[in-house]
XYZ file of C-alpha atoms in Angstrom:
394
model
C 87.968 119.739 -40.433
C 89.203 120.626 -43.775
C 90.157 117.552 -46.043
C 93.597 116.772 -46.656
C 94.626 116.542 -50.619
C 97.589 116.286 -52.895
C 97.927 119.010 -55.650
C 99.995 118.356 -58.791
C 100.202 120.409 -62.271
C 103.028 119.545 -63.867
C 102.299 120.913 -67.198
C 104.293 123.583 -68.580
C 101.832 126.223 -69.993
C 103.124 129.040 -72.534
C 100.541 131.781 -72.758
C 99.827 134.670 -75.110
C 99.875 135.861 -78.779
C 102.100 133.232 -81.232
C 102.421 130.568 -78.560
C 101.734 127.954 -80.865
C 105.084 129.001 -83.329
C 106.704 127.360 -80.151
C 105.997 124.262 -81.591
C 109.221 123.101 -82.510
C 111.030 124.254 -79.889
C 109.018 122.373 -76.746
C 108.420 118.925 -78.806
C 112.311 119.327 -78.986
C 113.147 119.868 -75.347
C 111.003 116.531 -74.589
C 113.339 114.565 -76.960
C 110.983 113.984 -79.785
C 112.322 112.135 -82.703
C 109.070 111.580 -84.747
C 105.685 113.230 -83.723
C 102.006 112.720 -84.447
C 100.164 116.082 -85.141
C 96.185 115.179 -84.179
C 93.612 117.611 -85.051
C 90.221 117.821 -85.813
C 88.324 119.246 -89.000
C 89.602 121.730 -92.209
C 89.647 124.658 -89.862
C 93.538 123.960 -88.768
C 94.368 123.816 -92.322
C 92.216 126.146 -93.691
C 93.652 128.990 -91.198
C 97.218 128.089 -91.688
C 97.610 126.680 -88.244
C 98.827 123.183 -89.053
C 101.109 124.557 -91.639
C 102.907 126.802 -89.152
C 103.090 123.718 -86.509
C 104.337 121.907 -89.514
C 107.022 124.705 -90.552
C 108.264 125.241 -86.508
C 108.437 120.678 -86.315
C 110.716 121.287 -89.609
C 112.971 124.406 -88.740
C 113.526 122.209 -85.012
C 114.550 118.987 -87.303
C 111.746 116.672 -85.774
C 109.956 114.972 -88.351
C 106.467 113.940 -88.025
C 103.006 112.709 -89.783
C 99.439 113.758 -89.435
C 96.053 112.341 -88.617
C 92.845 114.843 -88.757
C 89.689 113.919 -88.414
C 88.777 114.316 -84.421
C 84.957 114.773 -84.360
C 83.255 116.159 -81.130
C 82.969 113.797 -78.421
C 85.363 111.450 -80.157
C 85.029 108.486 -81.622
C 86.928 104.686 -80.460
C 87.867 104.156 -84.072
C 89.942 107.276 -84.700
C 91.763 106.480 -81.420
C 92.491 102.926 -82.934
C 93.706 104.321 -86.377
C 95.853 107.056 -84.944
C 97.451 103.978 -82.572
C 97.885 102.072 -85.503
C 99.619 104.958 -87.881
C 101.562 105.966 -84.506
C 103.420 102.460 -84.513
C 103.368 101.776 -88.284
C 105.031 105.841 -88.334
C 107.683 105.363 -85.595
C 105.921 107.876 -83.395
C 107.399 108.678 -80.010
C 105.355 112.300 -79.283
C 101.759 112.822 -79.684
C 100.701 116.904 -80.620
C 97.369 117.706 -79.921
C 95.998 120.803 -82.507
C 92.357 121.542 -81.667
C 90.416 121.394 -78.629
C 89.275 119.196 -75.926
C 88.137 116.170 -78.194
C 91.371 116.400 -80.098
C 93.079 116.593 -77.045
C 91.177 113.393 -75.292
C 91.536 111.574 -78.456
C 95.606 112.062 -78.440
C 95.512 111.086 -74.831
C 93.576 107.787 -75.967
C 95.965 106.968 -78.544
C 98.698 107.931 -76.050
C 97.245 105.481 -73.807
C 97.288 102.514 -76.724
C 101.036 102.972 -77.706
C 102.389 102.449 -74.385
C 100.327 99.639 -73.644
C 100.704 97.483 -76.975
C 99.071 94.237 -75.063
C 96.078 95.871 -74.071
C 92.687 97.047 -75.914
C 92.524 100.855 -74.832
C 88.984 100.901 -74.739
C 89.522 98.107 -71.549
C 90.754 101.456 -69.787
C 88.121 103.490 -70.336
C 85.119 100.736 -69.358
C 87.433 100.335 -65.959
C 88.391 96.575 -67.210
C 92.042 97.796 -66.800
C 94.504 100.321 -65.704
C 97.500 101.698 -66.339
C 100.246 104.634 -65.157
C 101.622 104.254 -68.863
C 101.222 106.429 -71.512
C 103.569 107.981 -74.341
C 104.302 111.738 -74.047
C 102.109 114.308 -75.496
C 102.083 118.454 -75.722
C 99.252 120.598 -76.974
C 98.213 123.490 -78.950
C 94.489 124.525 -77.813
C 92.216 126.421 -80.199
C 88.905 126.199 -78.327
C 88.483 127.411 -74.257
C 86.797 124.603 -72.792
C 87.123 121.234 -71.604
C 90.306 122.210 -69.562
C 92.105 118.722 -71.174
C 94.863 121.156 -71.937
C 96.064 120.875 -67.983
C 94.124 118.025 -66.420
C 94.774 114.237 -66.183
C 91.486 112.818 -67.779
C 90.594 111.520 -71.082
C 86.613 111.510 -72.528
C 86.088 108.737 -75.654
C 82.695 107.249 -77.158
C 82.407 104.249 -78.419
C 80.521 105.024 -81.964
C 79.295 101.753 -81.852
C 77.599 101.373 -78.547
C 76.924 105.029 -78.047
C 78.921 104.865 -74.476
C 80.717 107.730 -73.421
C 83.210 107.064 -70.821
C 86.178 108.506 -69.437
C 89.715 107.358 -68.441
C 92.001 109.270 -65.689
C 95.907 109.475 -64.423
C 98.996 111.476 -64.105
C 100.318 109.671 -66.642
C 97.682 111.831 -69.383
C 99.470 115.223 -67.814
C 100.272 117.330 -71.044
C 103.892 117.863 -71.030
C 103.241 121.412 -72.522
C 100.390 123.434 -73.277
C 100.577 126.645 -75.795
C 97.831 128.905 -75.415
C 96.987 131.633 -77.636
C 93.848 133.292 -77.351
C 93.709 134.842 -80.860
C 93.207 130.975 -82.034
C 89.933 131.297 -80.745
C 88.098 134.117 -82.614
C 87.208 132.502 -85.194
C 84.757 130.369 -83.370
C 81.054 130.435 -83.751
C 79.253 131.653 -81.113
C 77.621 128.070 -80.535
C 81.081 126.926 -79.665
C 82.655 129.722 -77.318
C 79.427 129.244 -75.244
C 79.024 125.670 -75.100
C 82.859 125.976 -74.282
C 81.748 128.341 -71.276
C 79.681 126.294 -69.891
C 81.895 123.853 -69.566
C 84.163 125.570 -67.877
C 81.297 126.619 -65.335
C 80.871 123.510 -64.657
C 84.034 122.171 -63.757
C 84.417 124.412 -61.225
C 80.332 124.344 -59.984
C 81.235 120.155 -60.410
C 83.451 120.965 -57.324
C 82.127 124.079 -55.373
C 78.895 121.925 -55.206
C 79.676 119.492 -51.642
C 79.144 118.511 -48.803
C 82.570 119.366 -47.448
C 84.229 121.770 -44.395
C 85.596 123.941 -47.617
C 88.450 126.031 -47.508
C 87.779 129.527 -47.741
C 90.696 130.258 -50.395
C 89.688 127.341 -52.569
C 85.936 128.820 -52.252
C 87.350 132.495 -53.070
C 88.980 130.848 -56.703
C 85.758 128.856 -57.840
C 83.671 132.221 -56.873
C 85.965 134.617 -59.169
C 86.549 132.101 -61.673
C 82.823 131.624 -62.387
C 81.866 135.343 -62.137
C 85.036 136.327 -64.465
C 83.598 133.465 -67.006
C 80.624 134.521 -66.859
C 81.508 138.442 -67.680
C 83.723 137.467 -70.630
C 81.393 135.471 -72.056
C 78.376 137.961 -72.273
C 81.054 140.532 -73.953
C 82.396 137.713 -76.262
C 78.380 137.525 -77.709
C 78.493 140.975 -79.016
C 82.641 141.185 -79.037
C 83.777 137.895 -80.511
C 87.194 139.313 -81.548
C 88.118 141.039 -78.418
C 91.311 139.436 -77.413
C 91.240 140.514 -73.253
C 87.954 139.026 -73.612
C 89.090 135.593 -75.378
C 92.178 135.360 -73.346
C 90.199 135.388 -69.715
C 88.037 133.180 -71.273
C 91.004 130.633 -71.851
C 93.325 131.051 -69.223
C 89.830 130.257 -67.104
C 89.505 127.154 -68.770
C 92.874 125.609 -68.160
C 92.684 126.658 -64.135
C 89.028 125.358 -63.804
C 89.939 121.663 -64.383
C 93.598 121.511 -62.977
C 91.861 120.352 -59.817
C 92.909 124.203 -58.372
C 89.146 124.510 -57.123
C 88.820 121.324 -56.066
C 91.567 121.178 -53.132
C 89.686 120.379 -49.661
C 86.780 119.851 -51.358
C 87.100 115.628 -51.521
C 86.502 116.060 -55.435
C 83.111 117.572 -56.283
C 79.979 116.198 -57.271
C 80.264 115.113 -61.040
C 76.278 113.688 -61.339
C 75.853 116.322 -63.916
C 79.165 115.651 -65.589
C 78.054 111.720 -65.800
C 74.146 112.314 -66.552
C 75.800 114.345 -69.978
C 78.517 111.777 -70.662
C 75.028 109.444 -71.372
C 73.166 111.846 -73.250
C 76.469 112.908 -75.563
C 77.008 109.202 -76.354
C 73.370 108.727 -77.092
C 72.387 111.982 -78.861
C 75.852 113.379 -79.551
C 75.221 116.510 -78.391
C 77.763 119.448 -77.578
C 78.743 118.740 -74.283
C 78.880 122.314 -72.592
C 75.269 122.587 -74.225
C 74.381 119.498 -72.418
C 75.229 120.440 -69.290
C 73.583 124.017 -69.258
C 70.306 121.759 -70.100
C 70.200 119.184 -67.469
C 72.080 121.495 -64.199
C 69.125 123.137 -63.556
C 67.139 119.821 -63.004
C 69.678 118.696 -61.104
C 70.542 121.518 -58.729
C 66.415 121.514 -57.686
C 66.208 117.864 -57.389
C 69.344 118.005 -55.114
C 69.900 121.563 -53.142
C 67.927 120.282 -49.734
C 71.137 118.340 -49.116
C 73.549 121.265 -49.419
C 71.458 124.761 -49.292
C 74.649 126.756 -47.436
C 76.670 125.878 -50.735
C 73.129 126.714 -52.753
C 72.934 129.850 -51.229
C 76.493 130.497 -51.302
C 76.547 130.578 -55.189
C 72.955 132.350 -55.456
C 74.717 135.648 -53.474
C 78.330 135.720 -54.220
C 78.468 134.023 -57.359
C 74.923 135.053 -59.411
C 74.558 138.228 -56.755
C 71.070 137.717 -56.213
C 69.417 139.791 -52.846
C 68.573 136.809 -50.840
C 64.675 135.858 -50.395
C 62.606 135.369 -47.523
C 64.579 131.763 -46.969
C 66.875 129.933 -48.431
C 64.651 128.117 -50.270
C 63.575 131.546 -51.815
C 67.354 132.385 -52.335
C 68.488 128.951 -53.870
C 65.471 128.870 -56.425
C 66.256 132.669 -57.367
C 69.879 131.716 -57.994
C 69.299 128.890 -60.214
C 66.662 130.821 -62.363
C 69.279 133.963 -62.603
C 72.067 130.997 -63.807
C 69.417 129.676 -66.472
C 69.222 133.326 -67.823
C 72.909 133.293 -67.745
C 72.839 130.560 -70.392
C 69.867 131.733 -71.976
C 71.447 135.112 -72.320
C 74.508 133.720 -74.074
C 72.250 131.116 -76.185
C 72.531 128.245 -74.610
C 69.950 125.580 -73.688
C 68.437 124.991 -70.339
C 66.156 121.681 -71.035
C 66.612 119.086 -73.483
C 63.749 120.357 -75.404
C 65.937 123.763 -76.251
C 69.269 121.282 -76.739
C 66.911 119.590 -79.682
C 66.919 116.619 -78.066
C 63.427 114.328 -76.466
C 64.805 111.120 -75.676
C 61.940 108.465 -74.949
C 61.285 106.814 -71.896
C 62.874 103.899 -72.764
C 66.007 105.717 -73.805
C 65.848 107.479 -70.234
C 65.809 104.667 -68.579
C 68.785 103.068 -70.715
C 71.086 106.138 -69.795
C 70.167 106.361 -66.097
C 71.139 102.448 -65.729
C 74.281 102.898 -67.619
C 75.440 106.030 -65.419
C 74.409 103.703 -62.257
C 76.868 101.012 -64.193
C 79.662 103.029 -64.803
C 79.945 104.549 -61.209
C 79.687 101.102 -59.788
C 76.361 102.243 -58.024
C 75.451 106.325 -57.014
C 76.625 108.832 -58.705
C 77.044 112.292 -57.191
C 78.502 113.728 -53.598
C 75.801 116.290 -52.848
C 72.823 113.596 -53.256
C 73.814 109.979 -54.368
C 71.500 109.924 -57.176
C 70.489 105.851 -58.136
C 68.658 105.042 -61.067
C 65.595 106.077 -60.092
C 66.863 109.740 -59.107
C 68.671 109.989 -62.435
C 65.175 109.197 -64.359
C 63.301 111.763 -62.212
C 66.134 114.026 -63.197
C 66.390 113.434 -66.638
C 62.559 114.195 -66.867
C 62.517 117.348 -65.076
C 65.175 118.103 -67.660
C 62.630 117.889 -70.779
């Protein structure tokens, strides 16, 4: 029996070429009076971006103030500083320029304004919750992390090196303006760590142990292959806009929880096993993921091989083996030349990272802490799965 679910994507998305001059005119239509513009580094100024948000937020009569800064996988203390400016400013709207860190970091500081009594970081460690947060619209520049059009938040905690997320309707962008030609400029490091992110919040949920629905299934299967096409033309192509725009019109349906009706959620072991290594090593998180799936998808497949061999034929079209065993192993190989073949890791060793022992054994205990016991849907994966895991992963 399929699982029921509830399915709600509020946020108003504006697609195509000059999206982002719209600026002025959505912040407006949500009743803005003073707005914070977030962003990350110099690109936003050094392209001219900010100054055209900054010119529409003018010519609509909304005034507004700037923090930059964002840094990937970003930090606690920028959250608190943008809170602080927010209330010190007047601030009643929160724009997001950049990409998914800018993006989690608004939602963070978001979160903090409408809950003046409360330390946001409670939120994220699961101390508290809330359905309060102050409105907030976006302007995305990198294909990615989907934050654009989902309802989580990702922050780490510079200080402890914890990575942990936050999640509610009340972190629902408002508006979204998408325009693919903000992208090109990207290095290629970025648009295929972005990628793989996107792969994997749709593999997060086609991986289960579910009855799934057979239109769900059908999305996930074309949304990975059509990532997965764009990208290999975006290597050699990186200013081809039909190429960029698939790319990022991919990445705001592959975490709007579209490919995860029926299918009770998804896995998310990967997803958490990253969040660990990103605090502690601060790598790119797409990159992360691409190195530690494969470990994961042999340590786990036994438990689900119709979904294994599922994705080996229709997603990475292999010609199935002599078993599924056969078929499953030949599917996750042709995925790891996938990433290979757009430059992207598939062990820690290639993502320049060779944690010790020690420090393996810290991160698998701290995923086990933050789920409140097993992570994972496929294969609850304690501690001691996590470490076998994270050294297959080397």
């Amino acid at each position: 029996m399929y699982s029921s679910f509830e399915y709600y994507t509020p946020t108003k998305m504006i697609f195509g070429k000059g999206a982002e001059d719209r600026a002025g005119e959505m912040v407006k239509a949500y009743g803005a009076t003073k707005v914070l513009i977030h962003y990350g580094g110099g690109s936003a100024v050094r392209s001219g971006l900010l100054g055209r948000v900054e010119k529409s937020l003018e010519d609509a009569g909304i005034a507004y103030t700037t923090l930059g800064g964002v840094v990937p996988n970003p930090h606690l203390d920028k959250v608190y500083e943008g809170i602080e400016l927010s209330r010190r400013e007047g601030v009643d709207f929160i724009l997001a320029v950049g990409g998914g860190s800018v993006i989690d970091s608004s939602k963070a500081i978001a979160l903090g304004l409408a809950n003046p009594e409360d330390d946001v970081w409670d939120y994220y460690i699961r101390k508290k919750t809330t359905d309060k947060a102050f409105p907030i619209g976006c302007i995305l520049t990198i294909a990615a992390a989907g934050s654009e059009m989902s309802n989580g938040s990702v922050i780490t905690n510079e200080k402890n090196g914890l990575k942990r997320d936050f999640g509610g309707e009340c972190l629902r962008s408002k508006f979204s303006l998408l325009d693919p030609e903000l992208t090109m400029t990207l290095p290629e490091y970025q648009t295929s760590s972005g990628a793989a992110d996107i792969l994997m919040h749709t593999m997060e949920r086609f991986f289960n142990r579910c009855d799934n629905m057979e239109i769900t299934d059908a999305i996930s299967i074309g949304l990975m292959r059509t990532v997965m096409k764009y990208t290999k033309i975006l290597v050699d192509h990186p200013d081809d806009y039909s190429a960029r725009a698939e790319l990022m019109w991919a990445g705001s349906l592959s975490h709007n929880d579209l490919t995860g009706c029926g299918c009770e959620g998804g896995d998310w072991a990967t997803h958490n096993m990253e969040h660990e290594m990103g605090g502690m090593f601060d790598v790119a998180h797409g990159a992360g993921l691409a190195a530690i799936w494969g470990s994961w998808a042999r340590y786990v497949h036994h438990a689900a091989p119709d979904r294994f061999v599922k994705f080996a034929v229709e997603v990475m079209g292999v010609t199935p083996g002599a078993d599924d065993e056969e078929t499953i192993e030949k599917g996750i190989q042709a995925m790891e030349a996938f990433y290979h073949e757009i430059h992207m890791p598939t062990s820690m060793k290639e993502l320049g990272i060779a944690p010790t022992p020690e420090q393996i054994a810290f991160m698998a205990q701290s995923c086990e802490d933050k789920a409140g016991g097993a992570n994972g849907q496929v294969v609850p994966l304690k501690k001691e799965d996590m470490i076998k895991i994270y050294n297959m992963a080397l």
